[in-house]
Short mmCIF file of C-alpha atoms in Angstrom, two decimals:
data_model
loop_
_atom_site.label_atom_id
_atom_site.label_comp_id
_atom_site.label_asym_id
_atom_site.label_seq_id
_atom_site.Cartn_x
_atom_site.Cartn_y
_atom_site.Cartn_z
CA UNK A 1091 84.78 80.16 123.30
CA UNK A 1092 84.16 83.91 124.03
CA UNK A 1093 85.36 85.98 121.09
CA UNK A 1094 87.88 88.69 121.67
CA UNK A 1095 86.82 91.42 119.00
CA UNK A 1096 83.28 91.35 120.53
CA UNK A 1097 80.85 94.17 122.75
CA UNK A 1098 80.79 91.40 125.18
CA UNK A 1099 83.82 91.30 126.09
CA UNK A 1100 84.68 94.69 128.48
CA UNK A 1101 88.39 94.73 127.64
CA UNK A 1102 87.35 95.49 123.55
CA UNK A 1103 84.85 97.86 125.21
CA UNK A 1104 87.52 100.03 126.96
CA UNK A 1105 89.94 99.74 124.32
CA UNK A 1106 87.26 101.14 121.55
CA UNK A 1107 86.46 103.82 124.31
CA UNK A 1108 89.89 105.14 124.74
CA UNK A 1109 90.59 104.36 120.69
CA UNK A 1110 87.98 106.40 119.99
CA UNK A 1111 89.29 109.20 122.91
CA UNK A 1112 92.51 109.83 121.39
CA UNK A 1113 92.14 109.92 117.65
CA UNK A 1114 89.41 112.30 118.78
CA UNK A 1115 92.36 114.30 120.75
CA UNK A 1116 94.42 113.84 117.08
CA UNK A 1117 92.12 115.28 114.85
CA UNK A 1118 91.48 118.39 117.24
CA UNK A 1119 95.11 119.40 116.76
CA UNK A 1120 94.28 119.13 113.28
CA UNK A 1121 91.21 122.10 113.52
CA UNK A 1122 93.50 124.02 115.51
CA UNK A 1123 95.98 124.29 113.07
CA UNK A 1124 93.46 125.18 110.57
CA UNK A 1125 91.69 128.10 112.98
CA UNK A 1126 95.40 129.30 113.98
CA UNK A 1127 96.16 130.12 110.79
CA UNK A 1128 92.92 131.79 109.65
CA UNK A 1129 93.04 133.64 112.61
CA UNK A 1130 96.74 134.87 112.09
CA UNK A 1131 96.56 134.73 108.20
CA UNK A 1132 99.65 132.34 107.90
CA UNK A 1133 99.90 129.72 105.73
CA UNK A 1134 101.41 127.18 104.07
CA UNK A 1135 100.77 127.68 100.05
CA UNK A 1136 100.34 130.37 97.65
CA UNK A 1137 96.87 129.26 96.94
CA UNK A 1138 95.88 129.23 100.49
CA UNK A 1139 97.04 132.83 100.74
CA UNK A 1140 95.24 133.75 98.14
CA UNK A 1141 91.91 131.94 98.90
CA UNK A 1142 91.90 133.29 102.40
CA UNK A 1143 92.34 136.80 100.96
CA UNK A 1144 95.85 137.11 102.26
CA UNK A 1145 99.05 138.60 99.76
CA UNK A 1146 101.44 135.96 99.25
CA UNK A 1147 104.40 136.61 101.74
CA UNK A 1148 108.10 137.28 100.48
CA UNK A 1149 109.21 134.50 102.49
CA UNK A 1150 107.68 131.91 104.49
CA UNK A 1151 106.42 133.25 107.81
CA UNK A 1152 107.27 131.18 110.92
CA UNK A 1153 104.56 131.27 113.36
CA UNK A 1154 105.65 129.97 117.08
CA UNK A 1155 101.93 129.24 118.00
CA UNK A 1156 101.82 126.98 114.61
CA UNK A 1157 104.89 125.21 115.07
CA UNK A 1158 103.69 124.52 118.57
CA UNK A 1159 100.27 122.60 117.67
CA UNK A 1160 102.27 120.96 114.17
CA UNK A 1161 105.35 119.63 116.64
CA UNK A 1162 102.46 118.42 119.00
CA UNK A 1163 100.82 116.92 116.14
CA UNK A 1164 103.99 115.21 115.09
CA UNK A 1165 104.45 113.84 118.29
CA UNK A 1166 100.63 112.76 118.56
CA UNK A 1167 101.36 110.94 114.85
CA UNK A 1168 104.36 109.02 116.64
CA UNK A 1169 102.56 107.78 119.58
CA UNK A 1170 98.90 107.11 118.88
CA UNK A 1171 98.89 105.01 115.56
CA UNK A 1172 101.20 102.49 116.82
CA UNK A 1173 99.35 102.50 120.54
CA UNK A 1174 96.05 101.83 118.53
CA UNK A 1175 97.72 98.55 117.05
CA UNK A 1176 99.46 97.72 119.74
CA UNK A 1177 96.47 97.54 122.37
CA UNK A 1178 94.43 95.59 119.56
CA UNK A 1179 97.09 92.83 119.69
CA UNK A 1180 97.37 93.12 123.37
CA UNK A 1181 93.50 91.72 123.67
CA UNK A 1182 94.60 88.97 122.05
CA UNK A 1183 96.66 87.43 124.98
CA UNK A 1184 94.17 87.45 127.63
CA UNK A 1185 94.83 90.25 129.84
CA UNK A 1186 92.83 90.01 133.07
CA UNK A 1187 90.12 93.07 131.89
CA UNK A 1188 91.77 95.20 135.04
CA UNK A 1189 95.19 95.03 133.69
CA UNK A 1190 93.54 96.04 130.24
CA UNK A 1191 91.70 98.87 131.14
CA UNK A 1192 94.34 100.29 133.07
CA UNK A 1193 96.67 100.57 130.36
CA UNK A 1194 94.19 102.14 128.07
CA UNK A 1195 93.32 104.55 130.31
CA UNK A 1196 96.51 105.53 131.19
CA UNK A 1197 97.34 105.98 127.59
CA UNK A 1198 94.27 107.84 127.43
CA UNK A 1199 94.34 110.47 129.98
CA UNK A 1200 97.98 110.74 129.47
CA UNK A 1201 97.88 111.93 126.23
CA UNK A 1202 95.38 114.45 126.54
CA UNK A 1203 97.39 115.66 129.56
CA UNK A 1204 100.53 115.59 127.01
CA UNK A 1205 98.88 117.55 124.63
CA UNK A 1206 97.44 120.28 127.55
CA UNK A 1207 100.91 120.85 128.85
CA UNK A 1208 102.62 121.04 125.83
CA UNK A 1209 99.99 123.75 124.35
CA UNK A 1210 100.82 125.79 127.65
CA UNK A 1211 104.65 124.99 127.58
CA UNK A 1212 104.32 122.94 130.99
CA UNK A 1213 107.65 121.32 131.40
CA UNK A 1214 108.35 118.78 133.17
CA UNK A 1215 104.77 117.66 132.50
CA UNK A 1216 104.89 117.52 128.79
CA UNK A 1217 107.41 115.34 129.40
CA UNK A 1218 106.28 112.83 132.32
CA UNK A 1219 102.95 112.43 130.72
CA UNK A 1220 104.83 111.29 127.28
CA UNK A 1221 106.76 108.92 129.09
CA UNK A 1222 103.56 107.50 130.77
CA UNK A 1223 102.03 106.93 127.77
CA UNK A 1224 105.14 105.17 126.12
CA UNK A 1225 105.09 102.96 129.04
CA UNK A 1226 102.15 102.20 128.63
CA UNK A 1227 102.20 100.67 125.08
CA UNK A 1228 105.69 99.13 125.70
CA UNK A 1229 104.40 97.40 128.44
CA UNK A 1230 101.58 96.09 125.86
CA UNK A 1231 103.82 94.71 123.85
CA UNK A 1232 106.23 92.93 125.79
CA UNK A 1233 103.04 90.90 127.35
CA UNK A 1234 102.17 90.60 123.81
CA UNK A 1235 105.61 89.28 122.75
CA UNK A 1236 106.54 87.42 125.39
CA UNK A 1237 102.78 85.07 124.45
CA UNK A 1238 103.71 84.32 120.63
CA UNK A 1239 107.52 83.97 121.12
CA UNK B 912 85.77 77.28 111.10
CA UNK B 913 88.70 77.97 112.52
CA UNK B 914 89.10 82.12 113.42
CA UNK B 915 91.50 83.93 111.41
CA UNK B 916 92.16 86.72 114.66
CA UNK B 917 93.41 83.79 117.24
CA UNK B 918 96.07 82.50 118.10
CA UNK B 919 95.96 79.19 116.95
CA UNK B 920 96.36 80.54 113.65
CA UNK B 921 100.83 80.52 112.48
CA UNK B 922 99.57 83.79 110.09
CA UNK B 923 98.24 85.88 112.84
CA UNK B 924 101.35 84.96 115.42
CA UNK B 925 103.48 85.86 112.91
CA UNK B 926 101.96 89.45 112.25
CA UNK B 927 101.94 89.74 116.48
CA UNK B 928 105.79 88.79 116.43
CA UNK B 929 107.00 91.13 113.48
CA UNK B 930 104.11 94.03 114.14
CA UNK B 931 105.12 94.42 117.98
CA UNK B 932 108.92 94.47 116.47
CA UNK B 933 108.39 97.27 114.04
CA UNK B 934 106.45 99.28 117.08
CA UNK B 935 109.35 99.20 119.65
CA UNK B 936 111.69 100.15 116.41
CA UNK B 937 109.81 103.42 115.93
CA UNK B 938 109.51 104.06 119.40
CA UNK B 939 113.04 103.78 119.49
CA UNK B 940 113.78 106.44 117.64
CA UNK B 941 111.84 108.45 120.16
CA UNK B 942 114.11 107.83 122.91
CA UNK B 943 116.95 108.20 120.30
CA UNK B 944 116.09 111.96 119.36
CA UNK B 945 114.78 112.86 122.96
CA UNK B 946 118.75 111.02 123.98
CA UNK B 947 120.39 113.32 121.70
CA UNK B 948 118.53 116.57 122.21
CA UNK B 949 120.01 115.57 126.09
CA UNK B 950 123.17 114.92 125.36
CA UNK B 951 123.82 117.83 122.67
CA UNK B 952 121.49 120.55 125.14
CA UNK B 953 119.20 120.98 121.76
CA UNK B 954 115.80 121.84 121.89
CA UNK B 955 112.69 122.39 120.75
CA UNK B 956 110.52 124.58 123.04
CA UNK B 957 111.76 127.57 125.30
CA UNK B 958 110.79 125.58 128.04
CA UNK B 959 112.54 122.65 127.17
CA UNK B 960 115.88 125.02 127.57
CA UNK B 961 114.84 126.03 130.63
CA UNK B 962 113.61 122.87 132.01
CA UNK B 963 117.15 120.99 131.02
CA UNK B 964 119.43 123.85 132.10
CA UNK B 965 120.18 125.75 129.22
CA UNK B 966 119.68 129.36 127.68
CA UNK B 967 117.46 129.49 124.91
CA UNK B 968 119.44 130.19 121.78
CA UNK B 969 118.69 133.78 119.52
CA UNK B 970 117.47 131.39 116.52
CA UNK B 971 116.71 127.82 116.86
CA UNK B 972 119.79 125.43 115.96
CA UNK B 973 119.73 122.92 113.50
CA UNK B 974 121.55 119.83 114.56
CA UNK B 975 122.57 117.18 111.88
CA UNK B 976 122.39 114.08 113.98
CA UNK B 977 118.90 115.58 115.39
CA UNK B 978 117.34 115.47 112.21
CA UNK B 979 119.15 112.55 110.87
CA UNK B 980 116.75 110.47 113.42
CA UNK B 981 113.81 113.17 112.86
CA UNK B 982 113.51 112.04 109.36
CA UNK B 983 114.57 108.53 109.77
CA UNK B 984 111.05 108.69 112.04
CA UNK B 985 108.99 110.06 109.50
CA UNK B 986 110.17 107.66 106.95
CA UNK B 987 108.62 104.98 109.66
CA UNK B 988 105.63 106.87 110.10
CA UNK B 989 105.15 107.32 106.12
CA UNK B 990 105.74 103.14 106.31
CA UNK B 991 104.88 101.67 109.49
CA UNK B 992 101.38 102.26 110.83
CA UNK B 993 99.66 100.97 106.68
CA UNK B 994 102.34 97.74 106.78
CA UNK B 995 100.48 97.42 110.31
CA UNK B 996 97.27 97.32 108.69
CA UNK B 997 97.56 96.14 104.84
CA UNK B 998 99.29 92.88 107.44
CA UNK B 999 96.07 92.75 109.49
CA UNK B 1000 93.95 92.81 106.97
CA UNK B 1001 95.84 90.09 104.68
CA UNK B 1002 94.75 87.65 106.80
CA UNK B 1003 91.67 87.67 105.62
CA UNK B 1004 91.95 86.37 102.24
CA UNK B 1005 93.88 83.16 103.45
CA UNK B 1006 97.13 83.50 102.46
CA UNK B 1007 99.54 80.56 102.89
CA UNK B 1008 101.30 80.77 106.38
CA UNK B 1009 104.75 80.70 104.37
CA UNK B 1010 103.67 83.20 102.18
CA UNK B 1011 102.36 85.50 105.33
CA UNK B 1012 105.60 84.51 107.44
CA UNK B 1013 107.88 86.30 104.44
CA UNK B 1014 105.93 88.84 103.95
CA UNK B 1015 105.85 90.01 107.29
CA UNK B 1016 109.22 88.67 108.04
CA UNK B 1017 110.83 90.62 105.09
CA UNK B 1018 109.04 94.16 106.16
CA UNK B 1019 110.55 93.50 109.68
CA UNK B 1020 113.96 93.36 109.22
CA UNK B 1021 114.65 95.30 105.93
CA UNK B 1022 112.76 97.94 108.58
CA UNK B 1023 115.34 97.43 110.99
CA UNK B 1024 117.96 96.81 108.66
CA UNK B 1025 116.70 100.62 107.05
CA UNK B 1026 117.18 102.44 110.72
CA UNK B 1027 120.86 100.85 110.88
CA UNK B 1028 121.80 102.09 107.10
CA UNK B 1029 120.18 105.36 107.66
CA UNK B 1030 121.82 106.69 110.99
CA UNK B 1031 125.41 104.87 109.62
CA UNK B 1032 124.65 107.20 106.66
CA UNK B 1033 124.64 103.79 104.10
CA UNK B 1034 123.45 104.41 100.60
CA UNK B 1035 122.89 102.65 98.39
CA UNK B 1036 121.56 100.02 101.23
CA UNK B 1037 118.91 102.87 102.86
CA UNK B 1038 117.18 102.80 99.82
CA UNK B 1039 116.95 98.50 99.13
CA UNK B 1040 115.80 98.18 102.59
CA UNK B 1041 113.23 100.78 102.04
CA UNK B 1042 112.33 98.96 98.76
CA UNK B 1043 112.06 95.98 99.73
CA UNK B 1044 109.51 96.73 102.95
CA UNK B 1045 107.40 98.92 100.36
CA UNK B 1046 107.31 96.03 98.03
CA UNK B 1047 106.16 93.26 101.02
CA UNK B 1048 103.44 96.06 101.97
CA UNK B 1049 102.08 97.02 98.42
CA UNK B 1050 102.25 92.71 97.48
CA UNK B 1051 99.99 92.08 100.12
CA UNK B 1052 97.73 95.76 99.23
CA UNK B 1053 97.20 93.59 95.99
CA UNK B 1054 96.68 90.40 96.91
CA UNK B 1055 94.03 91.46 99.30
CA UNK B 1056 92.43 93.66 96.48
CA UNK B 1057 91.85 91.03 94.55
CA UNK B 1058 90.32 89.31 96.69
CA UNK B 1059 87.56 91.42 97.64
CA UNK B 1060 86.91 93.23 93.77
CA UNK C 1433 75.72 84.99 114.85
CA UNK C 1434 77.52 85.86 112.20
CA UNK C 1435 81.42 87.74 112.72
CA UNK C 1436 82.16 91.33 111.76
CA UNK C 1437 85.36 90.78 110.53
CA UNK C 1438 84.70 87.61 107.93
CA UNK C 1439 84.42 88.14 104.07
CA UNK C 1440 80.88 87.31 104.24
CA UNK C 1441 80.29 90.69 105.63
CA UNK C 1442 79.84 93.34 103.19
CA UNK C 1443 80.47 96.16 105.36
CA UNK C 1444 84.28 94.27 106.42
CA UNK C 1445 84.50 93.92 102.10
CA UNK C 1446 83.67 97.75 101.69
CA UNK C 1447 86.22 98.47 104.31
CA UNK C 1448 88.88 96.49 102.80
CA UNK C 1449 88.70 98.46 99.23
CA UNK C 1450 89.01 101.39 100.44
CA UNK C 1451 91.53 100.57 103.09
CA UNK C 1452 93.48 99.09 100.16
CA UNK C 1453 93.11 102.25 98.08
CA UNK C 1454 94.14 104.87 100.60
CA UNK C 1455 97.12 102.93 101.56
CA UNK C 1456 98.10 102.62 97.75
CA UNK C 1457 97.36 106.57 97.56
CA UNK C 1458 99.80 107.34 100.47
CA UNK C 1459 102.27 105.21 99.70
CA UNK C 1460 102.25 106.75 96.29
CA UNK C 1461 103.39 109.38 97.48
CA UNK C 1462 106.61 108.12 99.09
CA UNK C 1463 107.14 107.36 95.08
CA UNK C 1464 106.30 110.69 93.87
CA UNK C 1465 108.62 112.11 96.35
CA UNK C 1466 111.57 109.75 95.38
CA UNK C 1467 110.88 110.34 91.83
CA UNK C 1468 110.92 114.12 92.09
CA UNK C 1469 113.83 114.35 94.25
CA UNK C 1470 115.97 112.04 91.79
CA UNK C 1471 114.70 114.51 88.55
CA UNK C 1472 115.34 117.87 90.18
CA UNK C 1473 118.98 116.22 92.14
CA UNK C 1474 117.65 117.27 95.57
CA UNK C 1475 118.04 115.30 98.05
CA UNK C 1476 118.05 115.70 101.72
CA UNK C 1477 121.42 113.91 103.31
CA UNK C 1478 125.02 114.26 101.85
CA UNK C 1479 125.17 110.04 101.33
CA UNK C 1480 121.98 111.05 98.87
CA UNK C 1481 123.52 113.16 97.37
CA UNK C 1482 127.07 111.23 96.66
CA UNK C 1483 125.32 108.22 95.69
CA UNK C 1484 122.76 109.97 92.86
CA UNK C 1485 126.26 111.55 91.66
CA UNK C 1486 125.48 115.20 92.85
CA UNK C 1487 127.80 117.86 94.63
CA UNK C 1488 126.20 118.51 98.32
CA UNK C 1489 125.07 121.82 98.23
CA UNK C 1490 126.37 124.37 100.28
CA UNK C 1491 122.99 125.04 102.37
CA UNK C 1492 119.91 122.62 102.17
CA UNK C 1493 118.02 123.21 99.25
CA UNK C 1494 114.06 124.01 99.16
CA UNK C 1495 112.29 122.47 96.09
CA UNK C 1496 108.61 123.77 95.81
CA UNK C 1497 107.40 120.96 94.54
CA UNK C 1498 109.02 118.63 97.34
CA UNK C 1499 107.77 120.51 99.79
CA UNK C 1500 103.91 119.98 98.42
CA UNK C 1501 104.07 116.80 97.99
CA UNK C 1502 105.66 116.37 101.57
CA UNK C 1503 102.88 118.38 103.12
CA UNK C 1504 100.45 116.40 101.21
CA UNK C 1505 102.09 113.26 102.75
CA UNK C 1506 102.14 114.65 106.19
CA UNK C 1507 98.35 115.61 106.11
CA UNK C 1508 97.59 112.18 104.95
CA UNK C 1509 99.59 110.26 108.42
CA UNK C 1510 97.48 112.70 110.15
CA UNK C 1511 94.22 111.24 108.55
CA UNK C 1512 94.68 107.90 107.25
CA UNK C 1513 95.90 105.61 110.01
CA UNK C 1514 93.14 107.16 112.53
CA UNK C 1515 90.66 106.43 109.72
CA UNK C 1516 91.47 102.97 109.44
CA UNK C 1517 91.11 102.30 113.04
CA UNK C 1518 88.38 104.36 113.01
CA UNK C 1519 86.70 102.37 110.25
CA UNK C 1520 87.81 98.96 111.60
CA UNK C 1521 86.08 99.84 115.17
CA UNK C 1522 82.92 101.44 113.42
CA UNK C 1523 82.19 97.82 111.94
CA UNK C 1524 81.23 96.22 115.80
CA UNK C 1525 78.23 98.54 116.47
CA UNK C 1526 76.32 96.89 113.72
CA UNK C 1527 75.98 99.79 110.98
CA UNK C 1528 73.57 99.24 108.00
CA UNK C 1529 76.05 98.09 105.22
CA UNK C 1530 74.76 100.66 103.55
CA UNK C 1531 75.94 103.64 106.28
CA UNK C 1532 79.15 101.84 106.27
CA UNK C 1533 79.78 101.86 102.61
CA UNK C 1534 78.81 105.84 102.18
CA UNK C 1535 81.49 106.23 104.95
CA UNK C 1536 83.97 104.22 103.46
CA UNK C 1537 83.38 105.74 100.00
CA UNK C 1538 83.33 109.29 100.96
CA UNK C 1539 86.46 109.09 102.66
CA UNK C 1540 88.44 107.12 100.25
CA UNK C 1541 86.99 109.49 97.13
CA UNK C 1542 87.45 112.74 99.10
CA UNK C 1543 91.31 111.91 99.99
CA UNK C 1544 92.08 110.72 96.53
CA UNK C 1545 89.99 113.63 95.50
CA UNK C 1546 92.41 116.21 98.24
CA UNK C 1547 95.84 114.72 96.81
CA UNK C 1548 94.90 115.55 93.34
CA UNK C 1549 93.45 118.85 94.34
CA UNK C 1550 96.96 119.73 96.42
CA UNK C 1551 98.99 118.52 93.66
CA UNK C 1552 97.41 120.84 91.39
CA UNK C 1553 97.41 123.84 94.00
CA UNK C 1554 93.14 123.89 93.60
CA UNK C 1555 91.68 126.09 96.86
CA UNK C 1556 89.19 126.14 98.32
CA UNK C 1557 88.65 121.84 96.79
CA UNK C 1558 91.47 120.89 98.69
CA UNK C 1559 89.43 122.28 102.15
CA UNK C 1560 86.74 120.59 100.75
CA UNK C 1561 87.65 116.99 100.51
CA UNK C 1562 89.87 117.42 104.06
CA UNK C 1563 86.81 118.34 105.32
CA UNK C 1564 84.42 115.89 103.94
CA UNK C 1565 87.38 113.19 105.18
CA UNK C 1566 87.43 114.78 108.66
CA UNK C 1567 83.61 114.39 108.64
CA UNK C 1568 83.32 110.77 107.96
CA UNK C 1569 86.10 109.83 110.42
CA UNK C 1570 84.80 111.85 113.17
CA UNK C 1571 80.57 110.47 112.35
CA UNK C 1572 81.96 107.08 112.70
CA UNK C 1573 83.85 107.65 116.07
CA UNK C 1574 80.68 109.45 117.39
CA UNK C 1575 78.71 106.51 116.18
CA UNK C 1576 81.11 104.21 117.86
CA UNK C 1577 81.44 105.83 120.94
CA UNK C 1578 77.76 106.15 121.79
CA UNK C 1579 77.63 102.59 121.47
CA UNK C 1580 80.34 101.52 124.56
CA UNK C 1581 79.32 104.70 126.66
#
């Protein structure tokens, strides 16, 4: 019997490729918090203020262009994770590798689309390309569900 | 040997069962905040106001019920995705498929049973449910642990 | 041929430990959060604050110390999970257990290594160990990648 969590089998293949894809897409948001605020000098401790050879605001500063790339961030944290578990458990009932790939990849693309039109404040986009994505794991685990009821 | 990753095994069924459960709970709350910022016409982005046919406020608005289900969401995140994989990885070290069935069984629905006391605004319940699925996760941290030392 | 994920494998034990540990290290902090709110009587919903036998406060309160260990939480959902998937994938493309173990170890020291150093308020350390984290996640997806391209 062919194993599942195996290089041979294509459907592991395209789910490690578009793993791989998006927590790549993750961690970005991640350096671009960390260049916005050395480039604008805001940030989020005293120390950090004083390490980047800043004065220590009277109050916190609210940045729009941070709040942007943290909400995105957020929103990345509520998606991904569970779409990485989910399309793990999903090889495990036997999609045809079509059907698999197809939901990875729309996962895949649609969340670096997400992320594009929410750093340029494209609406409806932002939006349509998050539901895409949430379809896309919800769909994975109703298949999922439906095999181990 | 029989595979511990298949679905002949009760352990791993169970974790599919009460895993893809906890996943469409979170998401949930996704369509629960993005429901409410609808309904109530508040949101996060200028072009979110715009987009849904309303005037972007002077300052941004801080809605109660918003955040209720903003923080209820990041208590799942904090929780969720490491129950997901302290589970996965608990197979490993043979566990007893009663002993796997309640541990995953009690995370599940003291998760679910969390969401329902925190949006009904229930204390002290909020904070038993949350005990008792940090418990079931941090049991089986140990257990596995030990096994590998 | 022997499976990746089986106790046998060294490389699946190293990832286990440290899996274990940086779960137990965020999680932690979900305690040290609880704990700090219930010493200082801050809380952040009005049932919270009826039930732990304080007055709700006229306008939210913001605790210093809350707020660092919250960010400290936050930055670990947005390295953790992605780590252990990013880990668990690494393990197919057939690293030398000894490349796995440095990964492993590097990232589980260095984020133990960044709470302590945010807790204490220690710039530019704190950098340091994100960094060294970010590093071993990112060399292990690169790794993994170039293996399914």
């Amino acid at each position: 019997m062919a194993l599942v969590l195996s290089l041979d089998n294509p459907s592991f293949r395209a789910y490690i490729f578009y793993a791989s894809i998006v927590i790549l897409k993750l961690l970005f948001l991640s350096v671009l918090t960390a260049a916005q605020r050395i480039v604008k000098g805001v940030f989020g401790t005293p120390e950090d203020y004083k390490t980047f050879g800043n004065k220590v605001p009277a109050k916190p500063i609210i940045d729009e262009g941070i709040e942007r790339v943290r909400k995105n961030h957020l929103n990345d944290l509520e998606n991904i994770p569970v779409f990485l578990v989910a399309g793990l458990l999903y090889l495990f009932v036997n999609p045809t590798p079509t059907a698999a790939l197809w939901h990875f990849r729309l996962f895949g693309w649609s969340r670096v689309a997400h992320t594009v039109s929410y750093q340029l404040g494209k609406q409806p986009w932002r939006v349509i390309f998050y539901t895409i994505g949430l379809c896309s794991t919800v769909s994975m685990l109703i298949v999922t569900l439906r095999a181990v009821w």
